[in-house]
PDB file of C-alpha atoms in Angstrom:
ATOM      1  CA  MET A   1       0.056  -0.004  -0.009  1.00  0.00           C
ATOM      2  CA  THR A   2       1.348   3.418  -0.927  1.00  0.00           C
ATOM      3  CA  ARG A   3       1.543   5.904   1.892  1.00  0.00           C
ATOM      4  CA  LEU A   4       0.023   9.329   1.660  1.00  0.00           C
ATOM      5  CA  VAL A   5       1.413  12.138   3.828  1.00  0.00           C
ATOM      6  CA  LEU A   6      -0.975  14.972   4.521  1.00  0.00           C
ATOM      7  CA  ALA A   7       0.741  18.361   5.075  1.00  0.00           C
ATOM      8  CA  SER A   8      -2.178  19.831   6.783  1.00  0.00           C
ATOM      9  CA  GLN A   9      -3.800  20.021  10.276  1.00  0.00           C
ATOM     10  CA  SER A  10      -7.272  20.266   8.778  1.00  0.00           C
ATOM     11  CA  PRO A  11      -9.643  17.786  10.457  1.00  0.00           C
ATOM     12  CA  ALA A  12     -12.051  18.116   7.480  1.00  0.00           C
ATOM     13  CA  ARG A  13      -9.328  17.103   4.941  1.00  0.00           C
ATOM     14  CA  LEU A  14      -8.268  14.183   7.107  1.00  0.00           C
ATOM     15  CA  SER A  15     -11.838  12.984   7.607  1.00  0.00           C
ATOM     16  CA  THR A  16     -12.561  13.272   3.888  1.00  0.00           C
ATOM     17  CA  LEU A  17      -9.510  11.119   3.011  1.00  0.00           C
ATOM     18  CA  ARG A  18     -10.383   8.523   5.725  1.00  0.00           C
ATOM     19  CA  SER A  19     -13.963   8.306   4.551  1.00  0.00           C
ATOM     20  CA  ALA A  20     -12.532   7.418   1.071  1.00  0.00           C
ATOM     21  CA  GLY A  21     -10.391   4.588   2.576  1.00  0.00           C
ATOM     22  CA  VAL A  22      -7.130   6.501   2.901  1.00  0.00           C
ATOM     23  CA  ASP A  23      -5.480   6.955   6.315  1.00  0.00           C
ATOM     24  CA  PRO A  24      -2.613   9.357   5.750  1.00  0.00           C
ATOM     25  CA  ALA A  25       0.244  10.171   8.048  1.00  0.00           C
ATOM     26  CA  VAL A  26      -0.055  13.896   9.094  1.00  0.00           C
ATOM     27  CA  LEU A  27       2.922  16.187   9.026  1.00  0.00           C
ATOM     28  CA  VAL A  28       1.881  19.792   9.413  1.00  0.00           C
ATOM     29  CA  SER A  29       3.993  22.259   7.423  1.00  0.00           C
ATOM     30  CA  GLY A  30       5.650  25.265   9.098  1.00  0.00           C
ATOM     31  CA  VAL A  31       5.253  27.510   6.051  1.00  0.00           C
ATOM     32  CA  ASP A  32       4.684  31.270   6.600  1.00  0.00           C
ATOM     33  CA  GLU A  33       1.699  31.649   4.345  1.00  0.00           C
ATOM     34  CA  ASP A  34       1.723  35.485   4.341  1.00  0.00           C
ATOM     35  CA  ALA A  35       5.409  35.581   3.395  1.00  0.00           C
ATOM     36  CA  VAL A  36       4.917  32.945   0.565  1.00  0.00           C
ATOM     37  CA  LEU A  37       1.974  34.897  -0.862  1.00  0.00           C
ATOM     38  CA  ALA A  38       3.793  38.288  -0.555  1.00  0.00           C
ATOM     39  CA  ALA A  39       6.793  36.908  -2.456  1.00  0.00           C
ATOM     40  CA  ALA A  40       4.551  35.396  -5.165  1.00  0.00           C
ATOM     41  CA  ARG A  41       2.596  38.619  -5.592  1.00  0.00           C
ATOM     42  CA  GLU A  42       5.844  40.597  -5.769  1.00  0.00           C
ATOM     43  CA  ARG A  43       6.798  38.400  -8.856  1.00  0.00           C
ATOM     44  CA  TYR A  44       3.199  38.245 -10.236  1.00  0.00           C
ATOM     45  CA  PRO A  45       1.130  41.276  -9.102  1.00  0.00           C
ATOM     46  CA  ASP A  46      -2.046  39.991 -10.811  1.00  0.00           C
ATOM     47  CA  LEU A  47      -1.788  36.500  -9.247  1.00  0.00           C
ATOM     48  CA  PRO A  48      -5.322  35.108  -9.570  1.00  0.00           C
ATOM     49  CA  PRO A  49      -6.927  33.248  -6.612  1.00  0.00           C
ATOM     50  CA  SER A  50      -6.785  29.915  -8.382  1.00  0.00           C
ATOM     51  CA  ASP A  51      -3.026  30.255  -8.607  1.00  0.00           C
ATOM     52  CA  ALA A  52      -2.613  31.762  -5.093  1.00  0.00           C
ATOM     53  CA  VAL A  53      -4.024  28.638  -3.483  1.00  0.00           C
ATOM     54  CA  LEU A  54      -1.698  26.512  -5.669  1.00  0.00           C
ATOM     55  CA  VAL A  55       1.341  28.519  -4.626  1.00  0.00           C
ATOM     56  CA  LEU A  56       0.532  27.953  -0.978  1.00  0.00           C
ATOM     57  CA  ALA A  57      -0.255  24.196  -1.502  1.00  0.00           C
ATOM     58  CA  GLN A  58       3.019  23.756  -3.255  1.00  0.00           C
ATOM     59  CA  ALA A  59       5.014  25.570  -0.498  1.00  0.00           C
ATOM     60  CA  LYS A  60       3.403  23.356   2.138  1.00  0.00           C
ATOM     61  CA  ALA A  61       3.999  20.090   0.322  1.00  0.00           C
ATOM     62  CA  GLU A  62       7.567  20.887  -0.646  1.00  0.00           C
ATOM     63  CA  GLU A  63       8.397  22.018   2.917  1.00  0.00           C
ATOM     64  CA  VAL A  64       7.207  18.753   4.366  1.00  0.00           C
ATOM     65  CA  ALA A  65       8.942  16.746   1.591  1.00  0.00           C
ATOM     66  CA  ARG A  66      12.231  18.572   2.375  1.00  0.00           C
ATOM     67  CA  ARG A  67      11.891  17.584   6.027  1.00  0.00           C
ATOM     68  CA  ILE A  68      11.377  13.960   5.007  1.00  0.00           C
ATOM     69  CA  GLU A  69      14.407  14.073   2.748  1.00  0.00           C
ATOM     70  CA  GLU A  70      16.531  15.583   5.481  1.00  0.00           C
ATOM     71  CA  GLY A  71      15.475  12.936   7.929  1.00  0.00           C
ATOM     72  CA  ASP A  72      13.539  15.230  10.200  1.00  0.00           C
ATOM     73  CA  ALA A  73      10.223  13.296   9.901  1.00  0.00           C
ATOM     74  CA  GLY A  74      11.227  10.061  11.569  1.00  0.00           C
ATOM     75  CA  ASP A  75      10.642   7.102   9.386  1.00  0.00           C
ATOM     76  CA  THR A  76       7.805   8.844   7.458  1.00  0.00           C
ATOM     77  CA  ASP A  77       7.946   9.019   3.777  1.00  0.00           C
ATOM     78  CA  GLY A  78       5.494   8.775   0.885  1.00  0.00           C
ATOM     79  CA  LEU A  79       3.432  10.983  -1.425  1.00  0.00           C
ATOM     80  CA  VAL A  80       3.158  14.332   0.244  1.00  0.00           C
ATOM     81  CA  LEU A  81      -0.106  16.253  -0.271  1.00  0.00           C
ATOM     82  CA  GLY A  82      -0.351  19.994   0.395  1.00  0.00           C
ATOM     83  CA  CYS A  83      -3.618  21.908   0.204  1.00  0.00           C
ATOM     84  CA  ASP A  84      -4.896  25.440   0.569  1.00  0.00           C
ATOM     85  CA  SER A  85      -8.355  26.981   0.176  1.00  0.00           C
ATOM     86  CA  MET A  86      -9.672  30.463  -0.378  1.00  0.00           C
ATOM     87  CA  LEU A  87     -13.025  31.919  -1.147  1.00  0.00           C
ATOM     88  CA  GLU A  88     -13.292  34.450  -4.012  1.00  0.00           C
ATOM     89  CA  ILE A  89     -16.245  36.763  -3.941  1.00  0.00           C
ATOM     90  CA  ASP A  90     -16.638  39.897  -6.086  1.00  0.00           C
ATOM     91  CA  GLY A  91     -13.094  39.396  -7.164  1.00  0.00           C
ATOM     92  CA  GLU A  92     -11.756  39.580  -3.667  1.00  0.00           C
ATOM     93  CA  VAL A  93     -10.022  36.670  -1.992  1.00  0.00           C
ATOM     94  CA  VAL A  94     -10.932  35.869   1.592  1.00  0.00           C
ATOM     95  CA  GLY A  95      -9.389  33.255   3.887  1.00  0.00           C
ATOM     96  CA  LYS A  96     -10.175  32.678   7.551  1.00  0.00           C
ATOM     97  CA  PRO A  97     -11.695  35.629   9.324  1.00  0.00           C
ATOM     98  CA  ALA A  98      -9.471  37.285  11.893  1.00  0.00           C
ATOM     99  CA  ASP A  99     -12.164  37.510  14.568  1.00  0.00           C
ATOM    100  CA  ALA A 100     -15.939  37.249  15.154  1.00  0.00           C
ATOM    101  CA  ASP A 101     -16.622  40.784  13.878  1.00  0.00           C
ATOM    102  CA  GLU A 102     -14.951  40.012  10.593  1.00  0.00           C
ATOM    103  CA  ALA A 103     -16.809  36.784  10.279  1.00  0.00           C
ATOM    104  CA  ARG A 104     -20.146  38.554  10.801  1.00  0.00           C
ATOM    105  CA  GLU A 105     -19.259  41.239   8.159  1.00  0.00           C
ATOM    106  CA  ARG A 106     -18.151  38.464   5.806  1.00  0.00           C
ATOM    107  CA  TRP A 107     -21.476  36.763   6.050  1.00  0.00           C
ATOM    108  CA  ARG A 108     -23.458  39.888   5.611  1.00  0.00           C
ATOM    109  CA  THR A 109     -21.583  40.277   2.351  1.00  0.00           C
ATOM    110  CA  MET A 110     -22.033  36.639   1.281  1.00  0.00           C
ATOM    111  CA  ARG A 111     -25.634  36.016   2.165  1.00  0.00           C
ATOM    112  CA  GLY A 112     -27.966  35.503  -0.776  1.00  0.00           C
ATOM    113  CA  ARG A 113     -25.007  35.524  -3.235  1.00  0.00           C
ATOM    114  CA  SER A 114     -22.451  33.204  -4.654  1.00  0.00           C
ATOM    115  CA  GLY A 115     -18.612  32.809  -4.462  1.00  0.00           C
ATOM    116  CA  VAL A 116     -15.999  30.501  -5.796  1.00  0.00           C
ATOM    117  CA  LEU A 117     -14.114  28.301  -3.438  1.00  0.00           C
ATOM    118  CA  HIS A 118     -10.630  27.507  -4.723  1.00  0.00           C
ATOM    119  CA  SER A 119      -8.653  24.548  -3.322  1.00  0.00           C
ATOM    120  CA  GLY A 120      -5.096  24.154  -4.453  1.00  0.00           C
ATOM    121  CA  HIS A 121      -3.566  20.657  -4.341  1.00  0.00           C
ATOM    122  CA  TRP A 122       0.190  19.853  -4.676  1.00  0.00           C
ATOM    123  CA  VAL A 123       1.772  16.410  -4.604  1.00  0.00           C
ATOM    124  CA  VAL A 124       5.408  15.675  -4.051  1.00  0.00           C
ATOM    125  CA  ASP A 125       6.692  12.135  -4.415  1.00  0.00           C
ATOM    126  CA  ALA A 126       8.931  11.750  -1.419  1.00  0.00           C
ATOM    127  CA  ARG A 127       8.981   8.018  -1.403  1.00  0.00           C
ATOM    128  CA  ASP A 128      12.355   6.271  -1.213  1.00  0.00           C
ATOM    129  CA  PRO A 129      13.727   5.511  -4.734  1.00  0.00           C
ATOM    130  CA  ASP A 130      13.848   1.756  -3.750  1.00  0.00           C
ATOM    131  CA  ASP A 131      10.049   1.968  -3.253  1.00  0.00           C
ATOM    132  CA  GLY A 132       9.384   3.574  -6.602  1.00  0.00           C
ATOM    133  CA  GLY A 133       9.940   7.199  -5.576  1.00  0.00           C
ATOM    134  CA  THR A 134      10.449   9.554  -8.528  1.00  0.00           C
ATOM    135  CA  GLY A 135      10.783  12.999  -6.839  1.00  0.00           C
ATOM    136  CA  ALA A 136       7.912  14.212  -9.022  1.00  0.00           C
ATOM    137  CA  THR A 137       6.120  17.434  -8.010  1.00  0.00           C
ATOM    138  CA  LEU A 138       2.833  18.590  -9.578  1.00  0.00           C
ATOM    139  CA  GLY A 139      -0.413  20.233  -8.655  1.00  0.00           C
ATOM    140  CA  ALA A 140      -3.722  21.626  -9.737  1.00  0.00           C
ATOM    141  CA  THR A 141      -6.682  23.662  -8.450  1.00  0.00           C
ATOM    142  CA  SER A 142     -10.268  22.630  -7.842  1.00  0.00           C
ATOM    143  CA  SER A 143     -12.763  25.569  -8.127  1.00  0.00           C
ATOM    144  CA  THR A 144     -16.367  25.178  -7.098  1.00  0.00           C
ATOM    145  CA  THR A 145     -19.179  27.832  -7.134  1.00  0.00           C
ATOM    146  CA  VAL A 146     -21.036  28.112  -3.848  1.00  0.00           C
ATOM    147  CA  TRP A 147     -24.521  29.721  -3.428  1.00  0.00           C
ATOM    148  CA  PHE A 148     -25.153  30.983   0.042  1.00  0.00           C
ATOM    149  CA  ALA A 149     -28.561  31.185   1.771  1.00  0.00           C
ATOM    150  CA  ASP A 150     -30.021  34.652   2.498  1.00  0.00           C
ATOM    151  CA  LEU A 151     -29.412  34.586   6.292  1.00  0.00           C
ATOM    152  CA  ASP A 152     -30.917  37.234   8.538  1.00  0.00           C
ATOM    153  CA  ASP A 153     -28.750  38.995  11.152  1.00  0.00           C
ATOM    154  CA  GLU A 154     -29.884  36.706  13.933  1.00  0.00           C
ATOM    155  CA  GLU A 155     -28.881  33.609  12.016  1.00  0.00           C
ATOM    156  CA  ILE A 156     -25.449  35.112  11.269  1.00  0.00           C
ATOM    157  CA  ASP A 157     -24.920  36.063  14.892  1.00  0.00           C
ATOM    158  CA  ALA A 158     -25.886  32.580  16.003  1.00  0.00           C
ATOM    159  CA  TYR A 159     -23.564  30.848  13.465  1.00  0.00           C
ATOM    160  CA  VAL A 160     -20.635  33.042  14.404  1.00  0.00           C
ATOM    161  CA  ALA A 161     -21.194  32.433  18.009  1.00  0.00           C
ATOM    162  CA  THR A 162     -20.462  28.741  17.425  1.00  0.00           C
ATOM    163  CA  GLY A 163     -16.957  29.643  16.623  1.00  0.00           C
ATOM    164  CA  GLU A 164     -16.830  27.459  13.502  1.00  0.00           C
ATOM    165  CA  PRO A 165     -16.501  30.256  10.864  1.00  0.00           C
ATOM    166  CA  LEU A 166     -13.264  31.541  12.585  1.00  0.00           C
ATOM    167  CA  HIS A 167     -11.472  28.327  11.695  1.00  0.00           C
ATOM    168  CA  VAL A 168     -12.246  27.779   8.051  1.00  0.00           C
ATOM    169  CA  ALA A 169     -11.562  29.503   4.710  1.00  0.00           C
ATOM    170  CA  GLY A 170     -14.485  31.696   3.674  1.00  0.00           C
ATOM    171  CA  ALA A 171     -15.983  31.502   7.147  1.00  0.00           C
ATOM    172  CA  PHE A 172     -18.238  28.553   6.286  1.00  0.00           C
ATOM    173  CA  THR A 173     -18.413  24.778   6.019  1.00  0.00           C
ATOM    174  CA  ILE A 174     -20.707  22.403   4.115  1.00  0.00           C
ATOM    175  CA  ASP A 175     -19.762  19.361   6.228  1.00  0.00           C
ATOM    176  CA  GLY A 176     -20.426  20.951   9.630  1.00  0.00           C
ATOM    177  CA  LEU A 177     -22.622  23.544  11.298  1.00  0.00           C
ATOM    178  CA  GLY A 178     -22.580  25.722   8.163  1.00  0.00           C
ATOM    179  CA  GLY A 179     -24.231  23.098   5.991  1.00  0.00           C
ATOM    180  CA  PRO A 180     -27.806  24.552   6.314  1.00  0.00           C
ATOM    181  CA  TYR A 181     -26.543  27.873   5.041  1.00  0.00           C
ATOM    182  CA  VAL A 182     -25.163  26.599   1.670  1.00  0.00           C
ATOM    183  CA  GLU A 183     -27.995  26.189  -0.836  1.00  0.00           C
ATOM    184  CA  ARG A 184     -26.195  24.606  -3.728  1.00  0.00           C
ATOM    185  CA  LEU A 185     -22.819  23.924  -5.417  1.00  0.00           C
ATOM    186  CA  GLU A 186     -21.536  23.778  -8.928  1.00  0.00           C
ATOM    187  CA  GLY A 187     -18.444  21.685  -8.999  1.00  0.00           C
ATOM    188  CA  ASP A 188     -16.808  19.103  -6.638  1.00  0.00           C
ATOM    189  CA  HIS A 189     -18.159  19.340  -3.199  1.00  0.00           C
ATOM    190  CA  HIS A 190     -15.063  17.521  -1.760  1.00  0.00           C
ATOM    191  CA  GLY A 191     -13.058  20.537  -3.022  1.00  0.00           C
ATOM    192  CA  VAL A 192     -15.197  22.794  -0.827  1.00  0.00           C
ATOM    193  CA  VAL A 193     -14.356  20.632   2.213  1.00  0.00           C
ATOM    194  CA  GLY A 194     -10.703  21.142   1.356  1.00  0.00           C
ATOM    195  CA  VAL A 195      -9.462  18.138  -0.701  1.00  0.00           C
ATOM    196  CA  SER A 196     -10.915  17.175  -4.099  1.00  0.00           C
ATOM    197  CA  LEU A 197     -10.786  13.285  -4.275  1.00  0.00           C
ATOM    198  CA  PRO A 198     -11.273  13.169  -8.118  1.00  0.00           C
ATOM    199  CA  LEU A 199      -8.512  15.818  -8.646  1.00  0.00           C
ATOM    200  CA  LEU A 200      -6.139  14.059  -6.349  1.00  0.00           C
ATOM    201  CA  ARG A 201      -6.779  10.776  -8.140  1.00  0.00           C
ATOM    202  CA  ALA A 202      -5.991  12.423 -11.408  1.00  0.00           C
ATOM    203  CA  LEU A 203      -2.728  13.934 -10.019  1.00  0.00           C
ATOM    204  CA  LEU A 204      -1.651  10.528  -8.765  1.00  0.00           C
ATOM    205  CA  ALA A 205      -2.427   8.999 -12.107  1.00  0.00           C
ATOM    206  CA  GLU A 206      -0.049  11.396 -13.740  1.00  0.00           C
ATOM    207  CA  ILE A 207       2.773   9.821 -11.750  1.00  0.00           C
ATOM    208  CA  ASP A 208       1.490   6.226 -12.282  1.00  0.00           C
ATOM    209  CA  VAL A 209       0.114   5.737  -8.808  1.00  0.00           C
ATOM    210  CA  PRO A 210      -3.385   4.174  -9.001  1.00  0.00           C
ATOM    211  CA  TRP A 211      -5.803   5.468  -6.385  1.00  0.00           C
ATOM    212  CA  HIS A 212      -6.636   2.028  -5.127  1.00  0.00           C
ATOM    213  CA  THR A 213      -3.007   1.527  -3.933  1.00  0.00           C
ATOM    214  CA  LEU A 214      -3.672   4.117  -1.266  1.00  0.00           C
ATOM    215  CA  CYS A 215      -6.795   2.479   0.057  1.00  0.00           C
ATOM    216  CA  HIS A 216      -7.040  -0.032   2.870  1.00  0.00           C
ATOM    217  CA  GLY A 217      -7.405  -3.610   1.721  1.00  0.00           C
ATOM    218  CA  THR A 218      -7.026  -2.836  -1.958  1.00  0.00           C
ATOM    219  CA  GLY A 219      -3.364  -2.146  -2.462  1.00  0.00           C
ATOM    220  CA  ALA A 220      -0.247  -4.298  -2.044  1.00  0.00           C
TER     221      ALA A 220
END
């Protein structure tokens, strides 16, 4: 069985992978996201949101792969997956709100409207060469349009009071307490949770790693 290493502390990403039969090792990256984005935007001032999440996903995956290569991750190796998500609404990119007030304002802007949730995925093959490791590095972005319910102020206040919006990109979830406030999606719902399973499968196929080799009881 091929080992997947998740370079993320997101419980939603881990749960999504486990539900699909994959139980990854977790090594959280130490990337300074603000610094990475600032450097990227210095080189590419018009960096679109779909590329911004990819830049961050790549930085996270490559940082963890580097730790594995340098022996700073114990005996962990495998295919490293880095992810990052942002919501784009009215051409503006929003990540996690800084505090409850920002979360409330965010929802007052989003209610009754739609946005695009971009999730960048980057894979680095950090397997030992004796185990078929190639050192390959590649990625892609999943983009899904999200239509939000037209919440009143009381509903927004109640949702923000749960604390959930403060911990997720775009200040909402579809797999948690925010589910009732998302009316519909156009695109992969897994991508909104944070990891697009079809996209990950396609990336792995590009480096000749069949999806089923990651799953319990189906790979050698």
